[in-house]
């Protein structure tokens, strides 16, 4: 990097150093001398001082190029970005070119592999996509022996520490070098594809051997696969791709069991299996080979018998004639020339349409002939020809070119025999009629050809429109941030007319496949059981079942597969964010609980201890009233301590999800007065009529809820003003209202007040730790009720506890029972 900076300076480029880590290496410091260095930013954290690249200063300086060392570095706390590569992105957005460095072990995709080789875990990583977006990637590739000599010479570590550099033990540099070479080779391959696409280059560039083996599903497939694997393995980086081209109207001579076995064989040899559809098998195979930049194609010798070649050359000969610069290997095998049924087995619909089109083509001309013969002489020959021409155009639309040609030939013969003098003979008396018939045949053939071409172009346009709509949908979903995997898979199923779609994932390249999302009946559970497989990478694939698809749909399928990967990644990130949020909330609660133990529990303990110590003192002669006051203080402290511990335990139970209510039919007048009397030291007016229906609730949880609500109301109500507790029936539920005359709450705080450790305004900590209302709402919701806050008319706050009323009728009171007196 420093050498590149010096070359740039010599050529007049404005280069500055944003950050370069010398680590005390003298040769690095020598190369840094003479380069302009932007002063670093000073940061303080936990009584320590750190320096990081000053991004703002670099942007203000606005050089052409800035050097940023160690791309994967984690910035010190207090920096604008967590990672240095995020600083680099900000510099790029500002229009400044960046030259950076990154070690192979810091690439996210290679981190675990490097750890398994070196035994050293790297905690600083950079996403591969960040490095792949670089305009240029240069591999610094010293020989392993030279790399191992650097520590020994003190160029990496001090000489006394060089022996402890385990990462440089024999074998490690070679393994890391291979990883780096393979990663950069993949990036170079991406550059090459982009260049060929941008410049419209279709010819294969033999930068890497990609061998495609064509499989028919016949018994010769195993031989072809092994032969192709040997060809691909002759040089480094060779790839093996197997493809099965199926006709859209069901292929013949195809054994599904053989295809499954051959697919597994391809996987075991490190290749990939693909399935495409095309009525023109050589054309579909050539499209696939050019689409994957194949350099060689392996085909088996034809199984046709000699007499079957009257139908035309075989797939191998046709492909070899069209292949151009792609090498074609025709491999012999023991099944050559033993015969196969090459007639495609058409589905019922396709066969019926073909029969109907030929019937119309051959018999249709009889209809206009039957109409025109009785009118012979009434209509001129050109008019007769126009009627037959119209029939030819209709046959071209319905059946195709060759059916239209047949109609034109049959029509010209009928015109000559029945409507051209002399009739009932193929002789033509007038030379003009000869010319007219010839012109009719030529025009009929030309029109039929144009109509057939237009029909096929219309089908292609409709398909292209559908693909464009599909890609537009995908682009829109990306821009909208949509990532629902089931909806995306359903879209794939509808778009391509298949029965089921699934996304399969596995750990690494050899683990078992697992479905992470599927739509439709009996979705594939492994790629080898699917009709179509679109691999995203070696551990993720989109698979479809129900029918094979044409080769030209793979681009759209690839877009769907990429979107499915994004949806899956989004789902994973959402789950991780939710888990992180839950852990963060738990950490906040734990911190607050710790602070509570350290601070709030000490207050009642101090009161209890002070009162008990005073009573035990023999130096003071306490009067009866003073002794009673101290005992009351101790009792109040104990009650306060009991309440705090109870709320702590209740909040812990809510966090752990161990609250299991035991609901029963409860009368509010049996629970509310006791809960009020236990926590209230001031006047509380209770109005709970005995005629209310019972509620369905847990007695212990309900007691805790009422006690916490009353305590909260008492804390915020002036001493001379009573708190009101009243209950009433609202439809099929019972509402218990706890009314205070305190300062109240603004609307935006009425929901936050139920959060753990929440306090409003300047409420003193001596009034509580903010757990009571959180526990009350948690218990209320556990009993299928609700708890909300609203303003009290005239000032204050009203807590409304809503509970479901019992479905059982309230039992009639016994004659000896007395009505409960309101507590006060």
mmCIF file of N, CA and C in Angstrom, residues 352-455:
data_model
loop_
_atom_site.group_PDB
_atom_site.id
_atom_site.type_symbol
_atom_site.label_atom_id
_atom_site.label_comp_id
_atom_site.label_asym_id
_atom_site.label_seq_id
_atom_site.Cartn_x
_atom_site.Cartn_y
_atom_site.Cartn_z
ATOM 1 N N UNK A 352 -53.413 -33.929 -28.621
ATOM 2 C CA UNK A 352 -54.723 -33.590 -29.202
ATOM 3 C C UNK A 352 -54.659 -32.354 -30.078
ATOM 4 N N UNK A 353 -53.887 -31.350 -29.632
ATOM 5 C CA UNK A 353 -53.783 -30.123 -30.436
ATOM 6 C C UNK A 353 -53.042 -30.398 -31.738
ATOM 7 N N UNK A 354 -51.973 -31.234 -31.667
ATOM 8 C CA UNK A 354 -51.225 -31.545 -32.888
ATOM 9 C C UNK A 354 -52.094 -32.279 -33.901
ATOM 10 N N UNK A 355 -52.864 -33.274 -33.428
ATOM 11 C CA UNK A 355 -53.746 -34.022 -34.333
ATOM 12 C C UNK A 355 -54.790 -33.099 -34.944
ATOM 13 N N UNK A 356 -55.363 -32.209 -34.101
ATOM 14 C CA UNK A 356 -56.397 -31.300 -34.611
ATOM 15 C C UNK A 356 -55.832 -30.341 -35.645
ATOM 16 N N UNK A 357 -54.610 -29.830 -35.389
ATOM 17 C CA UNK A 357 -54.039 -28.872 -36.337
ATOM 18 C C UNK A 357 -53.760 -29.529 -37.684
ATOM 19 N N UNK A 358 -53.266 -30.763 -37.705
ATOM 20 C CA UNK A 358 -53.013 -31.439 -38.984
ATOM 21 C C UNK A 358 -54.322 -31.803 -39.679
ATOM 22 N N UNK A 359 -55.331 -32.153 -38.895
ATOM 23 C CA UNK A 359 -56.628 -32.459 -39.517
ATOM 24 C C UNK A 359 -57.200 -31.233 -40.197
ATOM 25 N N UNK A 360 -57.103 -30.074 -39.532
ATOM 26 C CA UNK A 360 -57.594 -28.838 -40.146
ATOM 27 C C UNK A 360 -56.765 -28.478 -41.364
ATOM 28 N N UNK A 361 -55.436 -28.693 -41.258
ATOM 29 C CA UNK A 361 -54.561 -28.342 -42.371
ATOM 30 C C UNK A 361 -54.868 -29.159 -43.621
ATOM 31 N N UNK A 362 -55.146 -30.469 -43.473
ATOM 32 C CA UNK A 362 -55.334 -31.343 -44.624
ATOM 33 C C UNK A 362 -56.782 -31.394 -45.098
ATOM 34 N N UNK A 363 -57.726 -31.305 -44.156
ATOM 35 C CA UNK A 363 -59.142 -31.429 -44.535
ATOM 36 C C UNK A 363 -59.839 -30.087 -44.657
ATOM 37 N N UNK A 364 -59.251 -29.057 -44.062
ATOM 38 C CA UNK A 364 -59.891 -27.741 -44.096
ATOM 39 C C UNK A 364 -60.118 -27.212 -45.504
ATOM 40 N N UNK A 365 -59.170 -27.372 -46.433
ATOM 41 C CA UNK A 365 -59.400 -26.838 -47.791
ATOM 42 C C UNK A 365 -60.617 -27.435 -48.486
ATOM 43 N N UNK A 366 -61.088 -28.603 -48.013
ATOM 44 C CA UNK A 366 -62.277 -29.189 -48.641
ATOM 45 C C UNK A 366 -63.514 -28.328 -48.412
ATOM 46 N N UNK A 367 -63.533 -27.557 -47.311
ATOM 47 C CA UNK A 367 -64.720 -26.743 -47.004
ATOM 48 C C UNK A 367 -64.880 -25.609 -48.015
ATOM 49 N N UNK A 368 -63.874 -24.754 -48.249
ATOM 50 C CA UNK A 368 -64.082 -23.715 -49.268
ATOM 51 C C UNK A 368 -64.274 -24.304 -50.671
ATOM 52 N N UNK A 369 -63.653 -25.468 -50.939
ATOM 53 C CA UNK A 369 -63.869 -26.096 -52.248
ATOM 54 C C UNK A 369 -65.319 -26.495 -52.414
ATOM 55 N N UNK A 370 -65.905 -27.079 -51.316
ATOM 56 C CA UNK A 370 -67.317 -27.485 -51.390
ATOM 57 C C UNK A 370 -68.232 -26.282 -51.554
ATOM 58 N N UNK A 371 -67.850 -25.144 -51.016
ATOM 59 C CA UNK A 371 -68.680 -23.941 -51.154
ATOM 60 C C UNK A 371 -68.551 -23.331 -52.548
ATOM 61 N N UNK A 372 -67.318 -23.348 -53.099
ATOM 62 C CA UNK A 372 -67.063 -22.628 -54.344
ATOM 63 C C UNK A 372 -67.429 -23.432 -55.598
ATOM 64 N N UNK A 373 -67.371 -24.775 -55.505
ATOM 65 C CA UNK A 373 -67.645 -25.571 -56.715
ATOM 66 C C UNK A 373 -69.046 -25.315 -57.238
ATOM 67 N N UNK A 374 -70.114 -25.332 -56.406
ATOM 68 C CA UNK A 374 -71.457 -25.031 -56.969
ATOM 69 C C UNK A 374 -71.552 -23.624 -57.530
ATOM 70 N N UNK A 375 -70.691 -22.713 -57.069
ATOM 71 C CA UNK A 375 -70.744 -21.320 -57.528
ATOM 72 C C UNK A 375 -69.757 -21.065 -58.652
ATOM 73 N N UNK A 376 -69.237 -22.156 -59.262
ATOM 74 C CA UNK A 376 -68.211 -22.001 -60.271
ATOM 75 C C UNK A 376 -68.712 -21.101 -61.397
ATOM 76 N N UNK A 377 -67.913 -20.113 -61.675
ATOM 77 C CA UNK A 377 -68.271 -19.150 -62.700
ATOM 78 C C UNK A 377 -68.853 -17.890 -62.105
ATOM 79 N N UNK A 378 -69.452 -17.982 -60.908
ATOM 80 C CA UNK A 378 -70.002 -16.790 -60.274
ATOM 81 C C UNK A 378 -68.943 -15.960 -59.577
ATOM 82 N N UNK A 379 -67.845 -16.617 -59.189
ATOM 83 C CA UNK A 379 -66.756 -15.927 -58.502
ATOM 84 C C UNK A 379 -65.486 -16.100 -59.319
ATOM 85 N N UNK A 380 -64.753 -15.016 -59.507
ATOM 86 C CA UNK A 380 -63.521 -15.087 -60.287
ATOM 87 C C UNK A 380 -62.456 -15.843 -59.510
ATOM 88 N N UNK A 381 -61.444 -16.341 -60.267
ATOM 89 C CA UNK A 381 -60.383 -17.124 -59.647
ATOM 90 C C UNK A 381 -59.661 -16.350 -58.544
ATOM 91 N N UNK A 382 -59.360 -15.057 -58.682
ATOM 92 C CA UNK A 382 -58.724 -14.337 -57.569
ATOM 93 C C UNK A 382 -59.546 -14.369 -56.277
ATOM 94 N N UNK A 383 -60.882 -14.292 -56.409
ATOM 95 C CA UNK A 383 -61.711 -14.386 -55.207
ATOM 96 C C UNK A 383 -61.612 -15.751 -54.554
ATOM 97 N N UNK A 384 -61.578 -16.815 -55.398
ATOM 98 C CA UNK A 384 -61.407 -18.164 -54.845
ATOM 99 C C UNK A 384 -60.079 -18.265 -54.090
ATOM 100 N N UNK A 385 -59.030 -17.710 -54.660
ATOM 101 C CA UNK A 385 -57.708 -17.779 -54.027
ATOM 102 C C UNK A 385 -57.687 -17.048 -52.681
ATOM 103 N N UNK A 386 -58.403 -15.898 -52.578
ATOM 104 C CA UNK A 386 -58.433 -15.152 -51.323
ATOM 105 C C UNK A 386 -59.077 -15.968 -50.207
ATOM 106 N N UNK A 387 -60.107 -16.746 -50.536
ATOM 107 C CA UNK A 387 -60.759 -17.577 -49.529
ATOM 108 C C UNK A 387 -59.801 -18.660 -49.022
ATOM 109 N N UNK A 388 -59.085 -19.300 -49.947
ATOM 110 C CA UNK A 388 -58.102 -20.315 -49.538
ATOM 111 C C UNK A 388 -56.942 -19.670 -48.761
ATOM 112 N N UNK A 389 -56.570 -18.444 -49.161
ATOM 113 C CA UNK A 389 -55.507 -17.743 -48.454
ATOM 114 C C UNK A 389 -55.912 -17.434 -47.014
ATOM 115 N N UNK A 390 -57.164 -17.026 -46.818
ATOM 116 C CA UNK A 390 -57.649 -16.771 -45.458
ATOM 117 C C UNK A 390 -57.583 -18.039 -44.612
ATOM 118 N N UNK A 391 -57.935 -19.176 -45.204
ATOM 119 C CA UNK A 391 -57.849 -20.448 -44.481
ATOM 120 C C UNK A 391 -56.396 -20.754 -44.119
ATOM 121 N N UNK A 392 -55.466 -20.482 -45.027
ATOM 122 C CA UNK A 392 -54.046 -20.733 -44.756
ATOM 123 C C UNK A 392 -53.552 -19.904 -43.574
ATOM 124 N N UNK A 393 -53.963 -18.621 -43.538
ATOM 125 C CA UNK A 393 -53.566 -17.762 -42.410
ATOM 126 C C UNK A 393 -54.121 -18.308 -41.091
ATOM 127 N N UNK A 394 -55.381 -18.751 -41.087
ATOM 128 C CA UNK A 394 -55.970 -19.305 -39.871
ATOM 129 C C UNK A 394 -55.244 -20.554 -39.401
ATOM 130 N N UNK A 395 -54.868 -21.430 -40.350
ATOM 131 C CA UNK A 395 -54.127 -22.637 -39.973
ATOM 132 C C UNK A 395 -52.751 -22.271 -39.410
ATOM 133 N N UNK A 396 -52.101 -21.244 -39.963
ATOM 134 C CA UNK A 396 -50.801 -20.812 -39.440
ATOM 135 C C UNK A 396 -50.921 -20.336 -37.999
ATOM 136 N N UNK A 397 -51.997 -19.632 -37.688
ATOM 137 C CA UNK A 397 -52.211 -19.178 -36.314
ATOM 138 C C UNK A 397 -52.492 -20.342 -35.375
ATOM 139 N N UNK A 398 -53.247 -21.317 -35.837
ATOM 140 C CA UNK A 398 -53.679 -22.410 -34.972
ATOM 141 C C UNK A 398 -52.634 -23.501 -34.842
ATOM 142 N N UNK A 399 -52.021 -23.872 -35.969
ATOM 143 C CA UNK A 399 -51.129 -25.026 -35.960
ATOM 144 C C UNK A 399 -49.668 -24.708 -36.080
ATOM 145 N N UNK A 400 -49.312 -23.764 -36.944
ATOM 146 C CA UNK A 400 -47.901 -23.474 -37.151
ATOM 147 C C UNK A 400 -47.554 -23.434 -38.628
ATOM 148 N N UNK A 401 -46.269 -23.280 -38.899
ATOM 149 C CA UNK A 401 -45.811 -23.067 -40.262
ATOM 150 C C UNK A 401 -46.057 -24.275 -41.147
ATOM 151 N N UNK A 402 -45.651 -25.481 -40.704
ATOM 152 C CA UNK A 402 -45.747 -26.626 -41.604
ATOM 153 C C UNK A 402 -47.193 -27.021 -41.875
ATOM 154 N N UNK A 403 -48.068 -26.845 -40.931
ATOM 155 C CA UNK A 403 -49.490 -27.096 -41.201
ATOM 156 C C UNK A 403 -50.019 -26.104 -42.239
ATOM 157 N N UNK A 404 -49.573 -24.833 -42.145
ATOM 158 C CA UNK A 404 -50.013 -23.838 -43.132
ATOM 159 C C UNK A 404 -49.472 -24.161 -44.513
ATOM 160 N N UNK A 405 -48.225 -24.646 -44.581
ATOM 161 C CA UNK A 405 -47.673 -25.047 -45.882
ATOM 162 C C UNK A 405 -48.505 -26.161 -46.483
ATOM 163 N N UNK A 406 -48.891 -27.134 -45.672
ATOM 164 C CA UNK A 406 -49.731 -28.232 -46.173
ATOM 165 C C UNK A 406 -51.064 -27.708 -46.676
ATOM 166 N N UNK A 407 -51.652 -26.756 -45.954
ATOM 167 C CA UNK A 407 -52.927 -26.181 -46.397
ATOM 168 C C UNK A 407 -52.773 -25.459 -47.731
ATOM 169 N N UNK A 408 -51.664 -24.723 -47.890
ATOM 170 C CA UNK A 408 -51.446 -24.008 -49.147
ATOM 171 C C UNK A 408 -51.291 -24.979 -50.314
ATOM 172 N N UNK A 409 -50.542 -26.071 -50.108
ATOM 173 C CA UNK A 409 -50.349 -27.046 -51.190
ATOM 174 C C UNK A 409 -51.668 -27.704 -51.553
ATOM 175 N N UNK A 410 -52.397 -28.190 -50.521
ATOM 176 C CA UNK A 410 -53.683 -28.852 -50.804
ATOM 177 C C UNK A 410 -54.655 -27.866 -51.443
ATOM 178 N N UNK A 411 -54.681 -26.628 -50.961
ATOM 179 C CA UNK A 411 -55.587 -25.634 -51.537
ATOM 180 C C UNK A 411 -55.278 -25.336 -52.994
ATOM 181 N N UNK A 412 -53.967 -25.241 -53.352
ATOM 182 C CA UNK A 412 -53.608 -24.970 -54.747
ATOM 183 C C UNK A 412 -54.030 -26.119 -55.652
ATOM 184 N N UNK A 413 -53.908 -27.356 -55.158
ATOM 185 C CA UNK A 413 -54.343 -28.508 -55.960
ATOM 186 C C UNK A 413 -55.855 -28.487 -56.176
ATOM 187 N N UNK A 414 -56.614 -28.156 -55.128
ATOM 188 C CA UNK A 414 -58.075 -28.103 -55.270
ATOM 189 C C UNK A 414 -58.491 -26.969 -56.207
ATOM 190 N N UNK A 415 -57.791 -25.830 -56.104
ATOM 191 C CA UNK A 415 -58.104 -24.729 -57.019
ATOM 192 C C UNK A 415 -57.872 -25.148 -58.471
ATOM 193 N N UNK A 416 -56.773 -25.847 -58.703
ATOM 194 C CA UNK A 416 -56.460 -26.280 -60.063
ATOM 195 C C UNK A 416 -57.466 -27.310 -60.555
ATOM 196 N N UNK A 417 -57.824 -28.270 -59.696
ATOM 197 C CA UNK A 417 -58.634 -29.401 -60.150
ATOM 198 C C UNK A 417 -60.099 -29.008 -60.340
ATOM 199 N N UNK A 418 -60.640 -28.203 -59.417
ATOM 200 C CA UNK A 418 -62.089 -27.927 -59.464
ATOM 201 C C UNK A 418 -62.439 -26.552 -60.024
ATOM 202 N N UNK A 419 -61.550 -25.582 -59.906
ATOM 203 C CA UNK A 419 -61.964 -24.219 -60.213
ATOM 204 C C UNK A 419 -61.173 -23.570 -61.337
ATOM 205 N N UNK A 420 -60.210 -24.299 -61.929
ATOM 206 C CA UNK A 420 -59.423 -23.733 -63.025
ATOM 207 C C UNK A 420 -59.667 -24.557 -64.279
ATOM 208 N N UNK A 421 -60.017 -23.848 -65.361
ATOM 209 C CA UNK A 421 -60.311 -24.534 -66.627
ATOM 210 C C UNK A 421 -59.024 -25.087 -67.231
ATOM 211 N N UNK A 422 -59.052 -26.296 -67.806
ATOM 212 C CA UNK A 422 -60.189 -27.236 -67.777
ATOM 213 C C UNK A 422 -60.309 -27.903 -66.400
ATOM 214 N N UNK A 423 -61.547 -28.017 -65.889
ATOM 215 C CA UNK A 423 -61.785 -28.583 -64.556
ATOM 216 C C UNK A 423 -61.610 -30.090 -64.571
ATOM 217 N N UNK A 424 -61.535 -30.650 -63.389
ATOM 218 C CA UNK A 424 -61.341 -32.081 -63.141
ATOM 219 C C UNK A 424 -60.084 -32.622 -63.820
ATOM 220 N N UNK A 425 -59.135 -31.770 -63.913
ATOM 221 C CA UNK A 425 -57.821 -32.164 -64.410
ATOM 222 C C UNK A 425 -56.799 -31.187 -63.861
ATOM 223 N N UNK A 426 -55.560 -31.593 -63.784
ATOM 224 C CA UNK A 426 -54.528 -30.710 -63.249
ATOM 225 C C UNK A 426 -53.899 -29.827 -64.318
ATOM 226 N N UNK A 427 -54.425 -29.940 -65.544
ATOM 227 C CA UNK A 427 -53.937 -29.071 -66.625
ATOM 228 C C UNK A 427 -54.544 -27.684 -66.484
ATOM 229 N N UNK A 428 -53.788 -26.685 -66.958
ATOM 230 C CA UNK A 428 -54.256 -25.297 -66.899
ATOM 231 C C UNK A 428 -54.183 -24.737 -68.302
ATOM 232 N N UNK A 429 -55.326 -24.263 -68.784
ATOM 233 C CA UNK A 429 -55.396 -23.794 -70.173
ATOM 234 C C UNK A 429 -54.794 -22.397 -70.312
ATOM 235 N N UNK A 430 -55.179 -21.504 -69.405
ATOM 236 C CA UNK A 430 -54.747 -20.113 -69.552
ATOM 237 C C UNK A 430 -53.417 -19.902 -68.838
ATOM 238 N N UNK A 431 -52.433 -19.317 -69.544
ATOM 239 C CA UNK A 431 -51.146 -19.056 -68.879
ATOM 240 C C UNK A 431 -51.281 -18.120 -67.673
ATOM 241 N N UNK A 432 -52.258 -17.230 -67.716
ATOM 242 C CA UNK A 432 -52.441 -16.314 -66.585
ATOM 243 C C UNK A 432 -52.832 -17.036 -65.309
ATOM 244 N N UNK A 433 -53.626 -18.121 -65.490
ATOM 245 C CA UNK A 433 -54.018 -18.885 -64.305
ATOM 246 C C UNK A 433 -52.820 -19.599 -63.673
ATOM 247 N N UNK A 434 -51.884 -20.027 -64.532
ATOM 248 C CA UNK A 434 -50.665 -20.648 -63.988
ATOM 249 C C UNK A 434 -49.923 -19.660 -63.088
ATOM 250 N N UNK A 435 -49.755 -18.444 -63.620
ATOM 251 C CA UNK A 435 -49.081 -17.425 -62.820
ATOM 252 C C UNK A 435 -49.850 -17.131 -61.547
ATOM 253 N N UNK A 436 -51.190 -17.070 -61.641
ATOM 254 C CA UNK A 436 -52.004 -16.777 -60.463
ATOM 255 C C UNK A 436 -51.832 -17.841 -59.383
ATOM 256 N N UNK A 437 -51.821 -19.137 -59.807
ATOM 257 C CA UNK A 437 -51.656 -20.213 -58.828
ATOM 258 C C UNK A 437 -50.267 -20.169 -58.182
ATOM 259 N N UNK A 438 -49.241 -19.900 -58.987
ATOM 260 C CA UNK A 438 -47.886 -19.823 -58.431
ATOM 261 C C UNK A 438 -47.782 -18.672 -57.423
ATOM 262 N N UNK A 439 -48.356 -17.523 -57.832
ATOM 263 C CA UNK A 439 -48.344 -16.375 -56.918
ATOM 264 C C UNK A 439 -49.113 -16.693 -55.641
ATOM 265 N N UNK A 440 -50.241 -17.434 -55.771
ATOM 266 C CA UNK A 440 -51.033 -17.818 -54.597
ATOM 267 C C UNK A 440 -50.200 -18.658 -53.624
ATOM 268 N N UNK A 441 -49.491 -19.650 -54.183
ATOM 269 C CA UNK A 441 -48.686 -20.515 -53.314
ATOM 270 C C UNK A 441 -47.587 -19.717 -52.641
ATOM 271 N N UNK A 442 -46.903 -18.839 -53.393
ATOM 272 C CA UNK A 442 -45.817 -18.046 -52.812
ATOM 273 C C UNK A 442 -46.349 -17.124 -51.719
ATOM 274 N N UNK A 443 -47.474 -16.442 -52.022
ATOM 275 C CA UNK A 443 -48.039 -15.529 -51.012
ATOM 276 C C UNK A 443 -48.507 -16.309 -49.781
ATOM 277 N N UNK A 444 -49.135 -17.477 -50.019
ATOM 278 C CA UNK A 444 -49.608 -18.279 -48.889
ATOM 279 C C UNK A 444 -48.449 -18.699 -47.996
ATOM 280 N N UNK A 445 -47.354 -19.141 -48.642
ATOM 281 C CA UNK A 445 -46.203 -19.546 -47.847
ATOM 282 C C UNK A 445 -45.598 -18.355 -47.108
ATOM 283 N N UNK A 446 -45.502 -17.206 -47.791
ATOM 284 C CA UNK A 446 -44.921 -16.022 -47.146
ATOM 285 C C UNK A 446 -45.782 -15.548 -45.984
ATOM 286 N N UNK A 447 -47.096 -15.508 -46.220
ATOM 287 C CA UNK A 447 -47.997 -15.059 -45.152
ATOM 288 C C UNK A 447 -47.965 -16.033 -43.969
ATOM 289 N N UNK A 448 -47.963 -17.353 -44.309
ATOM 290 C CA UNK A 448 -47.918 -18.348 -43.230
ATOM 291 C C UNK A 448 -46.637 -18.207 -42.418
ATOM 292 N N UNK A 449 -45.519 -17.963 -43.093
ATOM 293 C CA UNK A 449 -44.252 -17.798 -42.386
ATOM 294 C C UNK A 449 -44.277 -16.573 -41.483
ATOM 295 N N UNK A 450 -44.806 -15.469 -42.014
ATOM 296 C CA UNK A 450 -44.877 -14.241 -41.206
ATOM 297 C C UNK A 450 -45.812 -14.411 -40.018
ATOM 298 N N UNK A 451 -46.968 -15.038 -40.252
ATOM 299 C CA UNK A 451 -47.929 -15.239 -39.165
ATOM 300 C C UNK A 451 -47.337 -16.140 -38.086
ATOM 301 N N UNK A 452 -46.682 -17.231 -38.531
ATOM 302 C CA UNK A 452 -46.069 -18.135 -37.553
ATOM 303 C C UNK A 452 -44.984 -17.422 -36.749
ATOM 304 N N UNK A 453 -44.154 -16.616 -37.460
ATOM 305 C CA UNK A 453 -43.102 -15.880 -36.763
ATOM 306 C C UNK A 453 -43.708 -14.871 -35.785
ATOM 307 N N UNK A 454 -44.775 -14.198 -36.225
ATOM 308 C CA UNK A 454 -45.420 -13.226 -35.344
ATOM 309 C C UNK A 454 -46.012 -13.904 -34.104
ATOM 310 N N UNK A 455 -46.612 -15.094 -34.307
ATOM 311 C CA UNK A 455 -47.178 -15.813 -33.160
ATOM 312 C C UNK A 455 -46.084 -16.197 -32.169
#
